[in-house]
Amino acid sequence: MTDNLWGYQPAAGHTVGTDLIGYKVEATDGSIGKVDKHSDDVTSSYLVVDTGVWIFGKHVLLPAGTVSRVDNDEKKVFVDLTKDQIKDSPEFDKDKHIGDADFHRTTGEYYGRHRRV
């Protein structure tokens, strides 16, 4: 099941190749920031979210499987996580962790525990 965590859910409405940079990201309980980077790699799709002042400029890595819906008209991405679940996620450093297999595994384990099936 964790393999699916790194792929978009079919019902999310994301089309591979759509540029999500700049889209607002909405948790189940409010806005958390904007998409700074994303990947559509088949086995490793993710979003990097710039949380801005919400958690002091922290960036977070969200596996694509946490995305519940993409609204291209509103330029918003909705995720199946609360703000606290995102805030408590593994610390992400975009200069170190992109492509880091250990960080990828740790992040997958963290979000896998919080995933709704």
Coordinates of C-alpha atoms in Angstrom, one line a residue, residues 7-14 67-71:
G7 CA 1.4 8.1 -6.8
Y8 CA -1.7 10.3 -7.3
Q9 CA -5.0 8.8 -6.5
P10 CA -7.0 8.3 -9.7
A11 CA -9.9 10.3 -8.3
A12 CA -7.7 13.3 -7.4
G13 CA -8.1 14.7 -10.9
H14 CA -4.4 15.4 -11.4
V67 CA -3.6 14.6 -2.5
S68 CA -7.3 14.1 -2.4
R69 CA -8.2 16.6 -5.1
V70 CA -6.7 19.1 -7.6
D71 CA -8.9 22.0 -8.6

